[in-house]
PDB file of C-alpha atoms in Angstrom:
ATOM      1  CA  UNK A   3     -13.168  20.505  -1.912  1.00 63.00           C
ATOM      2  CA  UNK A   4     -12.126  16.926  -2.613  1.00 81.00           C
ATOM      3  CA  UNK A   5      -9.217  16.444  -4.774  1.00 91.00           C
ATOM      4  CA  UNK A   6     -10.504  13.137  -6.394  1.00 94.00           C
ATOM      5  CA  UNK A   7     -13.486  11.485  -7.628  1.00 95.00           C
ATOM      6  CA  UNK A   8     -13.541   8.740  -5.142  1.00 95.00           C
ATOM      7  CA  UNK A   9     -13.550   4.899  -5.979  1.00 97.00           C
ATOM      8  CA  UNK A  10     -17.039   4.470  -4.751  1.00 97.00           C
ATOM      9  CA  UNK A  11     -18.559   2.656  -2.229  1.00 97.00           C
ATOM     10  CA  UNK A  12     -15.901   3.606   0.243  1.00 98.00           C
ATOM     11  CA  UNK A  13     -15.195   1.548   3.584  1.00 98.00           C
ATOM     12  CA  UNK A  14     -16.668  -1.580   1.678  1.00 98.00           C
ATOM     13  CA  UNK A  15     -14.636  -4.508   1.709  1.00 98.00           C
ATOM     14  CA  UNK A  16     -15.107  -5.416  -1.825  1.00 98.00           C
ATOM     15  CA  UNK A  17     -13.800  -8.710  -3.317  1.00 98.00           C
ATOM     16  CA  UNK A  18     -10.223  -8.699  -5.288  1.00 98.00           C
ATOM     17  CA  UNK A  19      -9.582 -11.795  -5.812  1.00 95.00           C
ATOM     18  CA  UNK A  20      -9.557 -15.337  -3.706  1.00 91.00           C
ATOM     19  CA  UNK A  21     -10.069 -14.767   0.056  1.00 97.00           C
ATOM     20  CA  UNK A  22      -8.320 -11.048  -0.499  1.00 98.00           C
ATOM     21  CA  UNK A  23     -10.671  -7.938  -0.502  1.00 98.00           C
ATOM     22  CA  UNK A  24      -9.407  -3.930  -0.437  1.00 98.00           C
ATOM     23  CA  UNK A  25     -11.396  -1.220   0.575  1.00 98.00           C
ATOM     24  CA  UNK A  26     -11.296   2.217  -0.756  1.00 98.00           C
ATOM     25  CA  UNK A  27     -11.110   4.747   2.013  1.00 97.00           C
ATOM     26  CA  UNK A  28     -11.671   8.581   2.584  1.00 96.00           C
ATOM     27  CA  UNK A  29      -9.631  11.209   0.896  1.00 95.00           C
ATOM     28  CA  UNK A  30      -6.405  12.643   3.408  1.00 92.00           C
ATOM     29  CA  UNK A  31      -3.939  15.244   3.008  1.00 84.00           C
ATOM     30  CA  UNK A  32      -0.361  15.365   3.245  1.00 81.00           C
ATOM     31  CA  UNK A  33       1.787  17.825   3.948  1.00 75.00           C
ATOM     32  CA  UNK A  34       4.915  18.532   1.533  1.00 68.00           C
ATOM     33  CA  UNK A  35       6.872  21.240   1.869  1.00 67.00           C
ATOM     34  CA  UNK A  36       4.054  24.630   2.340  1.00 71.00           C
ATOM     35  CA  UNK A  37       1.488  22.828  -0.199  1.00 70.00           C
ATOM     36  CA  UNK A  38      -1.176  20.455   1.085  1.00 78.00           C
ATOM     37  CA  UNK A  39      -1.848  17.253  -1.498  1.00 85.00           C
ATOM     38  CA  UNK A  40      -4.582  15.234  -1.370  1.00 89.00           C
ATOM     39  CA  UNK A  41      -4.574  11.534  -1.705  1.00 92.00           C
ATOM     40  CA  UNK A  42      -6.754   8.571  -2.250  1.00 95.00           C
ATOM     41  CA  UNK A  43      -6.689   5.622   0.335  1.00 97.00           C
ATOM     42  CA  UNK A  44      -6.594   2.260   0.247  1.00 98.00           C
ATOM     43  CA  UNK A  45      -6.256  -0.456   2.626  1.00 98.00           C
ATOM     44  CA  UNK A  46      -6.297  -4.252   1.245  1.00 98.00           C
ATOM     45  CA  UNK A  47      -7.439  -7.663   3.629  1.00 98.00           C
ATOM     46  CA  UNK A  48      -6.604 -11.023   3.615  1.00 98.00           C
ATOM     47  CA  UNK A  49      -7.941 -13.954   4.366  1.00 98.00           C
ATOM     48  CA  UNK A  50      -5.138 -16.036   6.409  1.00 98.00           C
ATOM     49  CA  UNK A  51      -5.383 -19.948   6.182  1.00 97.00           C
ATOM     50  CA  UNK A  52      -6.110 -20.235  10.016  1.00 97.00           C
ATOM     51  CA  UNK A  53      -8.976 -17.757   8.804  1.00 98.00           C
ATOM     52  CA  UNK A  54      -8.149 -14.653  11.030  1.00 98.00           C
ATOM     53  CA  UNK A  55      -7.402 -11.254   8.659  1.00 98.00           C
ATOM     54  CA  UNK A  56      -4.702  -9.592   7.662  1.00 98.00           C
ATOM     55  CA  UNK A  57      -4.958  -5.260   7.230  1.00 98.00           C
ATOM     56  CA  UNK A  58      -2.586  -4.015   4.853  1.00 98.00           C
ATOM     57  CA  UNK A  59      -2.142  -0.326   5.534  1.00 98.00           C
ATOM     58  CA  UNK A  60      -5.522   0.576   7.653  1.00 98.00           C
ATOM     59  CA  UNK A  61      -6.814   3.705   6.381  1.00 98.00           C
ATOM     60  CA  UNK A  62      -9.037   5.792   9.079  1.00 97.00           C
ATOM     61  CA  UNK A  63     -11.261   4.017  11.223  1.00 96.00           C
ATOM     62  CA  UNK A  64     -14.880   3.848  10.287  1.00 97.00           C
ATOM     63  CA  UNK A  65     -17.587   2.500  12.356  1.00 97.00           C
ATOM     64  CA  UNK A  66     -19.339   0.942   9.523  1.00 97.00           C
ATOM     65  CA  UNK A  67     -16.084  -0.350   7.665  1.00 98.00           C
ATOM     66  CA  UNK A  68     -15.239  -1.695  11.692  1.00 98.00           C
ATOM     67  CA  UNK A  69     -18.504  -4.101  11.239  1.00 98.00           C
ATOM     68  CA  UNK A  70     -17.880  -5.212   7.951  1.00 98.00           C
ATOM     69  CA  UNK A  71     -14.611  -6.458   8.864  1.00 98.00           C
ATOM     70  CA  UNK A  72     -16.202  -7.952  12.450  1.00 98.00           C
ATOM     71  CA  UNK A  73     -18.225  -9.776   9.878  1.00 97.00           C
ATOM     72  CA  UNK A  74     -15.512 -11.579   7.988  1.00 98.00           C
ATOM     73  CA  UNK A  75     -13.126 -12.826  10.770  1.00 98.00           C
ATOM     74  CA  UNK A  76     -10.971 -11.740  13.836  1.00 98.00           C
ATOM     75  CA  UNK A  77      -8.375  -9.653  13.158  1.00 98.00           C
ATOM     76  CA  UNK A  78      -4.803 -11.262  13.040  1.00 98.00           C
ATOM     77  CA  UNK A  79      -2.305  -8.452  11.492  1.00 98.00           C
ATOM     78  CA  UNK A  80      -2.273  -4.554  11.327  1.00 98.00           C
ATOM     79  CA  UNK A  81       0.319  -3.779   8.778  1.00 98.00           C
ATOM     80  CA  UNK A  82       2.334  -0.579   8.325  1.00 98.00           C
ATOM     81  CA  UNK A  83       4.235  -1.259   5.548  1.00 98.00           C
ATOM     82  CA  UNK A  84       6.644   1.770   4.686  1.00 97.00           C
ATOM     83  CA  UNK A  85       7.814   4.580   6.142  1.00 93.00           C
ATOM     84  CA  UNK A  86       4.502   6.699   5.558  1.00 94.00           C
ATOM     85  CA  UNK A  87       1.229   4.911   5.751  1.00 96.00           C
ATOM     86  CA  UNK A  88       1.099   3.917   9.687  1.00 97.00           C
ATOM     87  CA  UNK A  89      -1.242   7.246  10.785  1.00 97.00           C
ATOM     88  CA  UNK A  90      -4.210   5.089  11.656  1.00 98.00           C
ATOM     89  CA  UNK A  91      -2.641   1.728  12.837  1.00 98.00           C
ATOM     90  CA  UNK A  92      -3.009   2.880  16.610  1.00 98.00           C
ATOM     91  CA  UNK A  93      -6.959   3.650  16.328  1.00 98.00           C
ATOM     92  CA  UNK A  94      -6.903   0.027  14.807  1.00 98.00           C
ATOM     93  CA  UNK A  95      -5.105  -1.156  17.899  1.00 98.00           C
ATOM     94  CA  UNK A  96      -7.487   0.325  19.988  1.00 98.00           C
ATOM     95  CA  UNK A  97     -10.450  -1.246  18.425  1.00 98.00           C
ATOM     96  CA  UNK A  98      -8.785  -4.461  17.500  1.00 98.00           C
ATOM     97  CA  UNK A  99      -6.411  -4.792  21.360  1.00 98.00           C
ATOM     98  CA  UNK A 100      -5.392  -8.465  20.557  1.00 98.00           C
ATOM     99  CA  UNK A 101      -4.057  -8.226  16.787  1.00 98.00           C
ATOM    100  CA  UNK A 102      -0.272  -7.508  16.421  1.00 98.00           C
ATOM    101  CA  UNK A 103       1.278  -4.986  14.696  1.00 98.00           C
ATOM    102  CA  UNK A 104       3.924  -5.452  11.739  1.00 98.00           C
ATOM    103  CA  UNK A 105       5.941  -2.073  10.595  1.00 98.00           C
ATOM    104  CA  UNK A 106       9.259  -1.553   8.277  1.00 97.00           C
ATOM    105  CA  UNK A 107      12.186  -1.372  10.235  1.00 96.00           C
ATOM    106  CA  UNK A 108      12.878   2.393  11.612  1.00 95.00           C
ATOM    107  CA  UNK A 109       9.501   3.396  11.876  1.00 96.00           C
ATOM    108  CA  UNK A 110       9.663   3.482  15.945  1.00 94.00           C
ATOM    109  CA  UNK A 111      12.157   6.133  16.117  1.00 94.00           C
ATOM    110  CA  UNK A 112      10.428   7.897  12.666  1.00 92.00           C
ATOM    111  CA  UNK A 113       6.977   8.201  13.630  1.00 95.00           C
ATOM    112  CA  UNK A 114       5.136  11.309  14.543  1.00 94.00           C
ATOM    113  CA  UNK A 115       2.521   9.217  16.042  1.00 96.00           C
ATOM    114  CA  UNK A 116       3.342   6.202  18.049  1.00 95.00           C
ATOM    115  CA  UNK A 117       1.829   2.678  18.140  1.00 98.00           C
ATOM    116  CA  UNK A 118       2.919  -0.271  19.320  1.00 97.00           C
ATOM    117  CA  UNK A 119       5.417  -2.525  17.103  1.00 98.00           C
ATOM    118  CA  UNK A 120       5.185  -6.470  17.568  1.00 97.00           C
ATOM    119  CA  UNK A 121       7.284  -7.168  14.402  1.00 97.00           C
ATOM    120  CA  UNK A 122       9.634  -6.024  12.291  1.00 96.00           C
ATOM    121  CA  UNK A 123       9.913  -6.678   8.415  1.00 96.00           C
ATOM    122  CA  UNK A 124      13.671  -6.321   8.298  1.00 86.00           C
ATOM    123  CA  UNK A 125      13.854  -8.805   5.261  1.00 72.00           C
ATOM    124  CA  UNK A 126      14.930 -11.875   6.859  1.00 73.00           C
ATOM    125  CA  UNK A 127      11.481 -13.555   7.095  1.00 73.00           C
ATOM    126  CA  UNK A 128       7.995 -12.825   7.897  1.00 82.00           C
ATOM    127  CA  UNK A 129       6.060 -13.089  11.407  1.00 92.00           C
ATOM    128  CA  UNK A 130       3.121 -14.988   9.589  1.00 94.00           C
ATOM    129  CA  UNK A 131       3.401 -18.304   7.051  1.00 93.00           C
ATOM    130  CA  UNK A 132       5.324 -17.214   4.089  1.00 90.00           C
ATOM    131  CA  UNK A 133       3.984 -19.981   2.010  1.00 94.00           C
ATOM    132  CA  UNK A 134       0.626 -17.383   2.733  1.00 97.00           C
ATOM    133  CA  UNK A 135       2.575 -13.907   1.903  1.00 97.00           C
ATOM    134  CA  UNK A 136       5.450 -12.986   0.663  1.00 96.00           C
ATOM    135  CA  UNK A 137       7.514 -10.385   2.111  1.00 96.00           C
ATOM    136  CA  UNK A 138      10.235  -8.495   0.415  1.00 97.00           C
ATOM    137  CA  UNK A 139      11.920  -5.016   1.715  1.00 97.00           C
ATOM    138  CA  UNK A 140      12.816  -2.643  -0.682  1.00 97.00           C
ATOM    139  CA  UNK A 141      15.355   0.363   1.441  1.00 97.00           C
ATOM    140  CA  UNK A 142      15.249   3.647   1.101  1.00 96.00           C
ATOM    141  CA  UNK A 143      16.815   6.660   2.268  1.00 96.00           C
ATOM    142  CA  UNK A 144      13.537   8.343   3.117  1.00 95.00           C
ATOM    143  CA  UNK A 145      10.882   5.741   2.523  1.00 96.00           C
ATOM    144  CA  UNK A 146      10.993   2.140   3.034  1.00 97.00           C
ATOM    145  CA  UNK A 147       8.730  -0.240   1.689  1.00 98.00           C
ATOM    146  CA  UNK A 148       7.399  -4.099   2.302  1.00 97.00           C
ATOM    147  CA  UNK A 149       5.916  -5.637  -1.055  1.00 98.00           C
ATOM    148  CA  UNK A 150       3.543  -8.331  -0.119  1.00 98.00           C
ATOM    149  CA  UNK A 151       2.829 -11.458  -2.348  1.00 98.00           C
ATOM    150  CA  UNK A 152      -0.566 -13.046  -1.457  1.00 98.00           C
ATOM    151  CA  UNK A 153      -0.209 -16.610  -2.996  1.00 97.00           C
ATOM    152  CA  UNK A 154      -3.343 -17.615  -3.262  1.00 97.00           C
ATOM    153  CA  UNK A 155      -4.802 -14.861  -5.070  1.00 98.00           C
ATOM    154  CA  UNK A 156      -1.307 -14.409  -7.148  1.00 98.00           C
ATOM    155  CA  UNK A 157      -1.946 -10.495  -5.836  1.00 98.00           C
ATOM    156  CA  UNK A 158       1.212  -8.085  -5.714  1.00 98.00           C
ATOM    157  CA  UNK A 159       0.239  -5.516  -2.197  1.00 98.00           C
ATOM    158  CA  UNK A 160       2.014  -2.398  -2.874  1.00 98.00           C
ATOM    159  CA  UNK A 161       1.682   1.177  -0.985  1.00 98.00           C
ATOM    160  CA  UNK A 162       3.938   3.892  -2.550  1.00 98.00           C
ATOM    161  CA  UNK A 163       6.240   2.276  -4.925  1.00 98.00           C
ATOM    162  CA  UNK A 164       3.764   2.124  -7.585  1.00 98.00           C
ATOM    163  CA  UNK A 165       1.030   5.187  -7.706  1.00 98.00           C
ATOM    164  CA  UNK A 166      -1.158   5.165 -10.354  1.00 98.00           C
ATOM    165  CA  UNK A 167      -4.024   7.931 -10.579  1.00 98.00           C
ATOM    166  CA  UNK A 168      -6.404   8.103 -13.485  1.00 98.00           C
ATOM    167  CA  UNK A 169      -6.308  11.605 -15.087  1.00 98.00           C
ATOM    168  CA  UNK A 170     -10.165  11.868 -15.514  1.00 97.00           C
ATOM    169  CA  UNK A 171     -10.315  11.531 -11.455  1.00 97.00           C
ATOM    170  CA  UNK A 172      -8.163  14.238 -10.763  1.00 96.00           C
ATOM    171  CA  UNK A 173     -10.333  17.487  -9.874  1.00 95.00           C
ATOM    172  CA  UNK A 174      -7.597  20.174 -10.003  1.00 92.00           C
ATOM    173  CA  UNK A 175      -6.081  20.377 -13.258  1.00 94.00           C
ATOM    174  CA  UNK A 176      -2.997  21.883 -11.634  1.00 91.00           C
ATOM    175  CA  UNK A 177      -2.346  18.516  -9.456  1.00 92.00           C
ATOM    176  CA  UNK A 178      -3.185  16.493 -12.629  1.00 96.00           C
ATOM    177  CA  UNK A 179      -0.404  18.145 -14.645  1.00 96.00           C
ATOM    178  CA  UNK A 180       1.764  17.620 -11.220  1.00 94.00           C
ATOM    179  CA  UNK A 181       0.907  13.804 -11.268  1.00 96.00           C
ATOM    180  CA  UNK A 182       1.419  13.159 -14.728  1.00 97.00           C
ATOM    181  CA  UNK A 183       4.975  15.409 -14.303  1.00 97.00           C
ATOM    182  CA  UNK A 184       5.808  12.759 -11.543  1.00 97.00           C
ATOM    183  CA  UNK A 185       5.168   9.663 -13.906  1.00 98.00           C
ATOM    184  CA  UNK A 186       2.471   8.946 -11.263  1.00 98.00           C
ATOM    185  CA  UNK A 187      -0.750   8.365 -13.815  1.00 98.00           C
ATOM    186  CA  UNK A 188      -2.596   6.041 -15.444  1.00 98.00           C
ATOM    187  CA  UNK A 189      -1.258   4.007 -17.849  1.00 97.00           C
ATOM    188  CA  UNK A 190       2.056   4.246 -17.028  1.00 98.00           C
ATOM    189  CA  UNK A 191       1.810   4.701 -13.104  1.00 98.00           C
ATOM    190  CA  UNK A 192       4.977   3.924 -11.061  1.00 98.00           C
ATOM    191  CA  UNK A 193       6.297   5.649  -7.523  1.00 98.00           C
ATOM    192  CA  UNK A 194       7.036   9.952  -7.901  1.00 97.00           C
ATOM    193  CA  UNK A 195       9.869  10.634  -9.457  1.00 97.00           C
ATOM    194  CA  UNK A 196      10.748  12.846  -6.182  1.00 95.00           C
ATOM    195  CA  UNK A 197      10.253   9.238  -4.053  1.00 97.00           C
ATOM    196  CA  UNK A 198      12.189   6.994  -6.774  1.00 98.00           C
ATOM    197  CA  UNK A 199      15.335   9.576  -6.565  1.00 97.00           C
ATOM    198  CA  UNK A 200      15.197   8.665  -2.682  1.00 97.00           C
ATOM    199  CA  UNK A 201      16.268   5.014  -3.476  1.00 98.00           C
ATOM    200  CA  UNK A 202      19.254   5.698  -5.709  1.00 97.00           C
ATOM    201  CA  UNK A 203      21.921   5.774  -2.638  1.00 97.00           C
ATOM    202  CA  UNK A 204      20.762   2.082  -2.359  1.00 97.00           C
ATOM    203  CA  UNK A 205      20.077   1.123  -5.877  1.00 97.00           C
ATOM    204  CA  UNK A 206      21.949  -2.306  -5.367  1.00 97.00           C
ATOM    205  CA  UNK A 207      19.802  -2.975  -2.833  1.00 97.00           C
ATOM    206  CA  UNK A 208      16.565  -1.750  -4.322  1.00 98.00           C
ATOM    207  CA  UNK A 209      17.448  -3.948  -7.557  1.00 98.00           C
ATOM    208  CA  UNK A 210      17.664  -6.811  -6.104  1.00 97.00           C
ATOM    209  CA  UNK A 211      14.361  -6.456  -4.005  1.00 97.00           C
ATOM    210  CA  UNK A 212      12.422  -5.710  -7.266  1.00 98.00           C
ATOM    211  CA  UNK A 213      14.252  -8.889  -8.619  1.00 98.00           C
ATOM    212  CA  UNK A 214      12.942 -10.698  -6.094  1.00 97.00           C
ATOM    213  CA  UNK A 215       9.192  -9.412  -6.801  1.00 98.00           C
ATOM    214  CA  UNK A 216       9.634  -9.814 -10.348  1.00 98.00           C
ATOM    215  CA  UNK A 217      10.034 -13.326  -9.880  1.00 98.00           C
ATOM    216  CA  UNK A 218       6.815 -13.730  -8.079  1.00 98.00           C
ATOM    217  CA  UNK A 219       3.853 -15.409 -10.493  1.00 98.00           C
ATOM    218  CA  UNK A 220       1.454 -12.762 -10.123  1.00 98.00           C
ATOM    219  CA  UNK A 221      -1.558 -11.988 -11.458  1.00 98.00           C
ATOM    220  CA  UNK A 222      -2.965  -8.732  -9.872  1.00 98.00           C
ATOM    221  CA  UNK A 223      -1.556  -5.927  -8.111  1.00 98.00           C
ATOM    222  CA  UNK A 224      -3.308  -3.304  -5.866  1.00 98.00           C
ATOM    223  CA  UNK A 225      -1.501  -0.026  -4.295  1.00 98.00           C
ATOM    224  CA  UNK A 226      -2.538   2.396  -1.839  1.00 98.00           C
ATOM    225  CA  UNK A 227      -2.907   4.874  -4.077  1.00 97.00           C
ATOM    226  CA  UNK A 228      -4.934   4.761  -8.013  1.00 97.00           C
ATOM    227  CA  UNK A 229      -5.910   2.227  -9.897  1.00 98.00           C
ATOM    228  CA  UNK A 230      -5.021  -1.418  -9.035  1.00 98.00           C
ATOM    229  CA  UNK A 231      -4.563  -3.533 -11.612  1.00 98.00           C
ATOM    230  CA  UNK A 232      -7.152  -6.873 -11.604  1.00 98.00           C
ATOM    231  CA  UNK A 233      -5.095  -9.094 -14.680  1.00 98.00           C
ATOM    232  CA  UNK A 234      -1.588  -9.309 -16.312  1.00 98.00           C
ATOM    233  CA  UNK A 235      -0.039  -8.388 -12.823  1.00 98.00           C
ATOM    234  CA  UNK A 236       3.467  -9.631 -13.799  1.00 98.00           C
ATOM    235  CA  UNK A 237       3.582  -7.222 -16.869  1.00 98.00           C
ATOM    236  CA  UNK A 238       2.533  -4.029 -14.737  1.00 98.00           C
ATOM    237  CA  UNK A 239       4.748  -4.927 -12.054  1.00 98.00           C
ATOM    238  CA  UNK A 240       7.883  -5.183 -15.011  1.00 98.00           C
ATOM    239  CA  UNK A 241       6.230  -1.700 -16.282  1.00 98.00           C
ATOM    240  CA  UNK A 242       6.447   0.337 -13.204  1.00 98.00           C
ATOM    241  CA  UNK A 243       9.431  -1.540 -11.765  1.00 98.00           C
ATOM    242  CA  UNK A 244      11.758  -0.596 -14.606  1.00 98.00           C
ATOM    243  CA  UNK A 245      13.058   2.047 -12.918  1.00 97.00           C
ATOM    244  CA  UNK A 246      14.908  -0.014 -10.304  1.00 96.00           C
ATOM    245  CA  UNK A 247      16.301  -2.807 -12.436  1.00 91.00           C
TER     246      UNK A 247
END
């Protein structure tokens, strides 16, 4: 049984925004602890200027979603940006051999599934044109994330450090009193409170990565996870940020 009322039509690239699309992909599970949670999925593209793509976070490969993508431009990037969402990046290297791959640093030596690693986002720049994206790394003791700016759709690309899941598409009301325990749902979604007690050990750290996004002009944000958030980006970001500041 699924676990959420899905963000229909899924593996579509649907428009968020200039030259910047996300799709909405199939339902997974993750394992934590004995229990089994389900999760949304959602991958987001972008248009570089030489006008080869960018994949934020690939979610499971999908013949159909595969063609859309074919239709819009070679693939450039594969992105795994934290310490979690990198399960599908090697059937994405398989069906895209000539795009590199960009993960958080650690992820090598952490991964239960390997793929190959072309780049690493250790925070000191960005393999692609940072007047294009943004990059900031925000450490953690278990998860580490890359926050993305996309400049010229003003769009804040997040994965886990901001969840935010609508009540009404929660299936189980069990797991909907569990995500609105974790400060997880809509409208006042930020990152688990189990995941945001991970980052304390490096809170001076962490602060000054989320000063660093703070201080981007943004306008939208979208996560892996929820609902993303299509105006007064800036605001959100201050929202579920205030956490780390």
């Amino acid at each position: 049984m699924a676990g959420f009322r899905p963000y229909a039509p899924l593996n579509v690239p649907k428009p968020f925004g200039e030259t910047i699309w996300i799709v909405d992909g199939p339902e997974i599970r993750m394992d934590y602890g004995p229990a089994s949670i389900p999760f949304p999925t959602r991958m987001t593209l972008v248009r570089l200027g030489d006008g080869r793509l960018w994949v934020h976070s690939p979610v499971a490969p999908d013949a159909a979603l595969f063609d859309a993508i074919d239709g819009l431009s070679e693939v450039a990037w594969l992105v795994a940006p934290n310490s979690l969402h990198y399960w599908f990046v090697a059937d994405w290297q398989q069906r895209y051999p000539r795009a590199k791959t960009a993960a958080v640093p650690g992820l090598a030596q952490k991964a239960k599934r390997g793929f190959r690693i072309d780049a690493v986002l250790d925070g000191a720049g960005a393999p692609w044109p940072r007047e294009e994206i943004g990059t900031v790394l925000v450490p953690g003791t278990a998860v580490t994330e890359a926050v993305f700016f996309h400049r010229a759709s003003r769009t804040a690309i997040l994965t886990d450090l901001i969840e935010n899941f609508e009540p009404q598409r929660i299936v189980n009301p069990v797991y909907r009193w569990l995500v609105r325990l974790s400060g997880a749902a809509h409208p006042d979604g930020k990152a688990p409170i189990d995941l945001r007690l991970t980052f304390w050990p490096k809170r001076r750290a962490v602060r000054a990565a989320v000063a660093a996004i703070l201080a981007w002009p943004c306008e939208r944000v979208v996560m892996a996870h929820g609902l993303p958030y299509a105006s007064d980006g800036a605001a959100e970001l201050r929202r579920a940020l205030r956490w780390a500041r």
